Amino acid sequence: MASLCLLGIDGKLGTQWEISNEPVTVGRSAMADVKIEDDGLSRRHFMIVREGADYLVRDLSSRNGTWVHGHRALTAKLRDNDCILAGNTLFRFCEGRASASAAPQPVTGPHGTRVVQTAVARAS
């Protein structure tokens, strides 16, 4: 089992959601499995799916894109501790349950810019 973790401005882990065999959608809509209040997110922004032993992130035609370690991802294989930026919200993918002691990896945005989160996203 894997988990998706919300990261705060300080890089500390916030809310965690378990990911099993069923796809998990992330967005600002009440219809999303993971609902985040972030105007930069689309209603259904991205999805994490399991294919065999791998987990994949798939952008759901979001207006601002889904970024994995600074690279825009339409579909990307996720690895332990991968950071996912969607809108103004930063997540960390963890294989298994997330550990608060594991430091998040630095994240860059489009064109090599460093990502600095300016507001804490609130999970609903």
C-alpha positions as a LaTeX table, in Angstrom:
\begin{tabular}{lrrr}
\hline
Residue & $x$ (\AA) & $y$ (\AA) & $z$ (\AA) \\
\hline
Met1 & 0.00 & 0.00 & 0.00 \\
Ala2 & 1.14 & 3.57 & $-0.69$ \\
Ser3 & 0.16 & 6.98 & 0.60 \\
Leu4 & $-0.20$ & 10.54 & $-0.64$ \\
Cys5 & 0.84 & 13.21 & 1.85 \\
Leu6 & 0.04 & 16.89 & 1.96 \\
Leu7 & 3.16 & 18.97 & 2.67 \\
Gly8 & 3.02 & 22.27 & 4.55 \\
Ile9 & 5.06 & 25.38 & 3.83 \\
Asp10 & 7.73 & 24.12 & 6.23 \\
Gly11 & 7.91 & 20.75 & 4.43 \\
Lys12 & 6.27 & 18.90 & 7.31 \\
Leu13 & 3.76 & 16.18 & 6.61 \\
Gly14 & 0.11 & 17.06 & 6.94 \\
Thr15 & $-2.86$ & 14.92 & 6.04 \\
Gln16 & $-2.19$ & 11.49 & 4.54 \\
Trp17 & $-4.41$ & 9.42 & 2.26 \\
Glu18 & $-3.89$ & 5.72 & 1.66 \\
Ile19 & $-3.70$ & 4.52 & $-1.93$ \\
Ser20 & $-4.63$ & 0.93 & $-2.59$ \\
Asn21 & $-5.76$ & $-0.77$ & $-5.79$ \\
Glu22 & $-8.48$ & 1.79 & $-6.55$ \\
Pro23 & $-7.59$ & 5.03 & $-8.40$ \\
Val24 & $-7.48$ & 8.18 & $-6.25$ \\
Thr25 & $-8.49$ & 11.53 & $-7.77$ \\
Val26 & $-7.22$ & 14.83 & $-6.39$ \\
Gly27 & $-8.86$ & 18.21 & $-6.97$ \\
Arg28 & $-11.02$ & 20.93 & $-5.46$ \\
Ser29 & $-14.37$ & 19.32 & $-6.31$ \\
Ala30 & $-16.47$ & 17.51 & $-3.72$ \\
Met31 & $-16.42$ & 14.62 & $-6.22$ \\
Ala32 & $-12.63$ & 14.18 & $-5.82$ \\
Asp33 & $-11.39$ & 11.47 & $-3.47$ \\
Val34 & $-8.88$ & 13.98 & $-2.06$ \\
Lys35 & $-10.51$ & 17.43 & $-1.91$ \\
Ile36 & $-8.12$ & 20.35 & $-1.46$ \\
Glu37 & $-9.12$ & 24.01 & $-1.19$ \\
Asp38 & $-6.72$ & 25.56 & $-3.70$ \\
Asp39 & $-7.89$ & 27.88 & $-6.49$ \\
Gly40 & $-4.90$ & 26.70 & $-8.56$ \\
Leu41 & $-6.32$ & 23.17 & $-8.68$ \\
Ser42 & $-8.81$ & 22.00 & $-11.26$ \\
Arg43 & $-11.95$ & 20.31 & $-9.98$ \\
Arg44 & $-10.39$ & 16.97 & $-10.95$ \\
His45 & $-6.71$ & 17.77 & $-11.27$ \\
Phe46 & $-4.80$ & 14.47 & $-11.21$ \\
Met47 & $-5.23$ & 10.81 & $-10.44$ \\
Ile48 & $-2.95$ & 8.18 & $-8.94$ \\
Val49 & $-3.51$ & 4.66 & $-10.24$ \\
Arg50 & $-1.89$ & 1.34 & $-9.51$ \\
Glu51 & $-0.69$ & $-0.77$ & $-12.42$ \\
Gly52 & 0.84 & $-4.02$ & $-11.21$ \\
Ala53 & 3.54 & $-3.13$ & $-8.69$ \\
Asp54 & 3.80 & 0.47 & $-9.97$ \\
Tyr55 & 1.88 & 3.63 & $-9.12$ \\
Leu56 & 1.32 & 6.24 & $-11.83$ \\
Val57 & 0.23 & 9.86 & $-11.65$ \\
Arg58 & $-2.01$ & 11.00 & $-14.50$ \\
Asp59 & $-2.91$ & 14.61 & $-15.17$ \\
Leu60 & $-6.66$ & 14.96 & $-15.85$ \\
Ser61 & $-6.39$ & 17.80 & $-18.38$ \\
Ser62 & $-5.81$ & 20.32 & $-15.59$ \\
Arg63 & $-5.36$ & 23.96 & $-16.51$ \\
Asn64 & $-2.11$ & 24.42 & $-14.53$ \\
Gly65 & $-0.61$ & 20.99 & $-15.06$ \\
Thr66 & 0.74 & 18.37 & $-12.71$ \\
Trp67 & 4.46 & 18.52 & $-11.94$ \\
Val68 & 6.69 & 15.74 & $-10.63$ \\
His69 & 10.09 & 17.08 & $-9.50$ \\
Gly70 & 9.80 & 20.13 & $-11.72$ \\
His71 & 8.78 & 18.28 & $-14.87$ \\
Arg72 & 5.30 & 18.53 & $-16.27$ \\
Ala73 & 3.75 & 15.07 & $-16.20$ \\
Leu74 & 0.84 & 13.87 & $-18.28$ \\
Thr75 & 1.58 & 10.36 & $-16.99$ \\
Ala76 & 4.59 & 9.45 & $-14.84$ \\
Lys77 & 5.70 & 6.48 & $-12.77$ \\
Leu78 & 5.96 & 7.46 & $-9.11$ \\
Arg79 & 8.83 & 6.50 & $-6.83$ \\
Asp80 & 9.08 & 6.67 & $-3.06$ \\
Asn81 & 9.33 & 10.30 & $-1.83$ \\
Asp82 & 8.42 & 11.84 & $-5.21$ \\
Cys83 & 7.05 & 15.36 & $-4.83$ \\
Ile84 & 3.96 & 16.30 & $-6.83$ \\
Leu85 & 3.03 & 19.95 & $-7.37$ \\
Ala86 & $-0.54$ & 20.71 & $-8.43$ \\
Gly87 & $-1.82$ & 24.28 & $-8.32$ \\
Asn88 & $-0.25$ & 25.79 & $-5.18$ \\
Thr89 & $-0.30$ & 22.50 & $-3.30$ \\
Leu90 & 2.67 & 20.23 & $-2.75$ \\
Phe91 & 2.25 & 16.50 & $-2.10$ \\
Arg92 & 4.66 & 13.67 & $-1.41$ \\
Phe93 & 4.09 & 10.13 & $-2.66$ \\
Cys94 & 5.29 & 7.40 & $-0.32$ \\
Glu95 & 5.45 & 3.68 & $-0.85$ \\
Gly96 & 3.96 & 2.46 & 2.39 \\
Arg97 & 3.07 & 4.76 & 5.26 \\
Ala98 & 4.87 & 8.11 & 5.27 \\
Ser99 & 7.49 & 8.79 & 7.90 \\
Ala100 & 7.76 & 12.27 & 9.37 \\
Ser101 & 11.54 & 11.84 & 9.53 \\
Ala102 & 12.00 & 11.48 & 5.78 \\
Ala103 & 12.89 & 14.90 & 4.39 \\
Pro104 & 11.12 & 15.96 & 1.21 \\
Gln105 & 13.29 & 16.36 & $-1.85$ \\
Pro106 & 13.76 & 19.88 & $-3.21$ \\
Val107 & 11.30 & 20.78 & $-5.93$ \\
Thr108 & 11.77 & 22.98 & $-8.96$ \\
Gly109 & 9.02 & 24.29 & $-11.17$ \\
Pro110 & 8.80 & 25.05 & $-14.86$ \\
His111 & 12.02 & 26.28 & $-16.50$ \\
Gly112 & 14.12 & 25.36 & $-13.47$ \\
Thr113 & 12.51 & 27.83 & $-11.06$ \\
Arg114 & 12.51 & 26.87 & $-7.40$ \\
Val115 & 9.05 & 26.13 & $-6.03$ \\
Val116 & 8.16 & 28.06 & $-2.89$ \\
Gln117 & 4.72 & 27.34 & $-1.50$ \\
Thr118 & 3.11 & 30.58 & $-0.33$ \\
Ala119 & 0.02 & 29.25 & 1.40 \\
Val120 & $-0.87$ & 26.15 & 3.33 \\
Ala121 & $-3.51$ & 24.11 & 1.51 \\
Arg122 & $-6.38$ & 22.98 & 3.67 \\
Ala123 & $-7.67$ & 19.44 & 3.33 \\
Ser124 & $-11.40$ & 18.99 & 3.52 \\
\hline
\end{tabular}
